[in-house]
Amino acid sequence: MPADNHSVFPPATFILTGIPGTKESQVSLASPFCLMYVAALLGNSLLLYIIATERSLHEPMYLFLSMLAAADLLVSTTTVPKMLAVFWFRAGEISFAACLTQMFFVHVSFTSESSILLAMAFDRYVAICNPLRYTTLLSKPVIGKIGLAVLTRSFCLVFPFIFLVMRLRFCRTNFLPQTYCQYITVARLACDDIMVNLWYGVAVGVLAFGLDAVLIAVSYLLILRAVFLLPSKGARLKALRTCSSHVCVILMFYPPSFFSPSAHQYGDVIPGYILNLLANSHVLIPPMLNPIIYGVTTKEILKSLINLFDRSCRRNFLLS
């Protein structure tokens, strides 16, 4: 049985209502969302498999890409199955503990992805501005330490969210007008003063996404300066092409990341279903498109993918 709409501290359950204003079309919305989720699962799993099995791809750029694929798998798998259950079966009930767990992994995934994009920008900076020391500066032990730093930073920044939510009294409605649990959305259901929650959310946004975006911008300014000092046009174009996929992923990730936390402020201007669709697309579109972008624009990955399918077709032919 669902909890009463006016639960006391702490609520036994929340009710995810889906996307407001789209009740009649949620079943039809679920189909493209499901297809995007399957594409994200297949694309990122295939990318991880190729990088793991192809020794030629055991280089810093591809190791960072495997971290990005893992983060994409985590964020989509944490949110989309419940999203589809809400759309298809109206199964919106989620326990307080499960909501906190989902909230934690969603924000850890996003924070980790931002850190990984920063690490990839540093990778491109070293490859273009200091190529002779590339393998020395970005050895496998160093990459391992960077990966550990990404996880540690994300955990330390996001873990306080749990305690900041658990301290609140929820005496209002337990209906969440979304398809998954977000920190600010859950906090806004409380009847206590949430100023501390809001300011800590702003601090995390600045220290994680804001700082990362600034450092990425600085990296690319240094990269552009180095590129324009190259002697030939061909060398400049080749250097810029190695950054094209990373730039595309950055442009997909950061605008929604900056907009989503403050989206509630525009609730009187932008319809609620538009804000929710943007939040849902943030956990689906980048995980779906990232492996496609890198697969199409990175010659080594595309070549490995073609070789994989070629070996698979030959094996099936021999077995038949």
XYZ file of C-alpha atoms in Angstrom, residues 100-254:
155
model
C 18.303 7.762 -1.296
C 20.342 4.973 -2.927
C 19.198 5.951 -6.407
C 19.862 9.631 -5.651
C 23.376 8.800 -4.437
C 24.365 6.776 -7.514
C 22.831 9.269 -9.943
C 24.833 12.158 -8.510
C 28.008 10.078 -8.111
C 27.726 9.118 -11.790
C 27.296 12.716 -12.940
C 30.115 14.003 -10.732
C 32.408 11.182 -11.879
C 31.590 11.869 -15.517
C 32.529 15.528 -15.094
C 35.855 14.522 -13.513
C 36.519 12.004 -16.294
C 35.883 14.652 -18.957
C 38.424 16.852 -17.180
C 40.939 13.971 -17.167
C 40.309 13.460 -20.894
C 40.947 17.167 -21.510
C 44.257 16.829 -19.661
C 45.032 13.779 -21.810
C 44.476 15.787 -25.000
C 46.548 18.676 -23.600
C 49.537 16.411 -22.890
C 49.188 14.571 -26.227
C 49.248 17.826 -28.226
C 51.345 20.188 -26.101
C 53.887 17.719 -24.703
C 53.782 14.596 -26.911
C 57.302 13.385 -26.058
C 56.337 12.939 -22.406
C 52.842 11.576 -23.083
C 53.466 7.956 -22.058
C 55.599 9.074 -19.097
C 53.101 11.548 -17.658
C 50.109 9.290 -18.301
C 51.419 5.840 -17.442
C 48.992 3.109 -16.366
C 49.757 3.590 -12.631
C 49.056 7.311 -13.016
C 45.773 6.590 -14.816
C 44.827 4.168 -12.039
C 45.448 6.887 -9.451
C 43.379 9.351 -11.492
C 40.515 6.844 -11.610
C 40.731 6.358 -7.835
C 40.790 10.140 -7.342
C 37.653 10.476 -9.501
C 35.766 7.942 -7.363
C 37.017 9.402 -4.071
C 36.132 12.962 -5.047
C 32.648 11.974 -6.246
C 31.956 9.936 -3.106
C 33.121 12.686 -0.746
C 31.069 15.372 -2.503
C 27.844 13.364 -2.864
C 27.757 11.290 0.352
C 26.668 14.290 2.521
C 23.506 14.505 0.375
C 22.198 11.427 2.198
C 22.584 12.919 5.672
C 21.238 16.304 4.578
C 18.055 14.598 3.318
C 17.737 12.180 6.255
C 17.711 15.052 8.767
C 14.604 16.572 7.155
C 10.980 16.092 8.265
C 8.624 15.219 5.403
C 5.158 16.345 6.452
C 3.933 17.309 2.992
C 3.029 15.172 0.013
C 5.204 12.157 -0.785
C 4.514 12.424 -4.527
C 7.642 13.145 -6.577
C 6.752 14.670 -9.965
C 9.663 12.921 -11.662
C 10.786 9.493 -12.861
C 13.797 9.200 -10.557
C 14.995 10.689 -7.272
C 17.038 13.876 -7.443
C 18.573 15.573 -4.420
C 16.928 18.986 -4.703
C 13.546 17.580 -5.743
C 13.425 15.283 -2.712
C 14.604 18.045 -0.361
C 11.879 20.407 -1.599
C 9.196 18.005 -0.323
C 10.335 18.626 3.263
C 8.569 21.032 5.600
C 11.864 22.042 7.263
C 14.140 24.875 6.199
C 16.290 23.481 3.374
C 18.658 26.439 3.007
C 21.622 24.283 4.091
C 20.644 21.681 1.477
C 20.394 24.330 -1.224
C 23.721 25.967 -0.399
C 25.520 22.620 -0.221
C 24.046 21.722 -3.626
C 25.367 25.011 -5.005
C 28.798 24.333 -3.456
C 28.947 20.866 -5.066
C 27.917 22.366 -8.398
C 30.685 24.962 -8.190
C 33.405 22.628 -6.871
C 32.585 19.826 -9.295
C 30.921 20.956 -12.509
C 31.919 24.627 -12.399
C 35.582 24.036 -11.546
C 35.859 21.158 -14.026
C 34.334 23.234 -16.821
C 36.756 26.108 -16.153
C 39.777 23.783 -16.139
C 38.578 22.105 -19.345
C 38.233 25.534 -20.972
C 41.772 26.460 -19.851
C 43.080 23.158 -21.262
C 41.519 23.850 -24.628
C 42.839 27.401 -24.725
C 46.348 25.990 -24.225
C 45.640 23.300 -26.829
C 44.481 25.898 -29.372
C 47.567 28.007 -28.735
C 49.804 24.974 -29.320
C 47.837 23.907 -32.424
C 48.142 27.304 -34.116
C 51.893 27.219 -33.561
C 52.194 24.022 -35.623
C 53.996 24.587 -38.931
C 51.514 23.066 -41.405
C 47.772 23.241 -41.932
C 47.597 19.450 -42.153
C 49.216 19.036 -38.735
C 46.819 21.588 -37.241
C 43.756 19.815 -38.654
C 45.017 16.428 -37.478
C 45.529 17.748 -33.947
C 42.081 19.337 -33.863
C 40.429 16.157 -35.165
C 41.777 14.212 -32.180
C 39.767 16.569 -29.928
C 36.509 16.617 -31.919
C 34.815 13.673 -30.206
C 35.741 14.956 -26.745
C 34.352 18.415 -27.541
C 31.063 16.871 -28.759
C 30.687 14.897 -25.518
C 31.438 18.016 -23.437
C 28.777 20.015 -25.294
C 26.217 17.262 -24.645
C 27.064 16.917 -20.961
C 27.637 20.349 -19.436
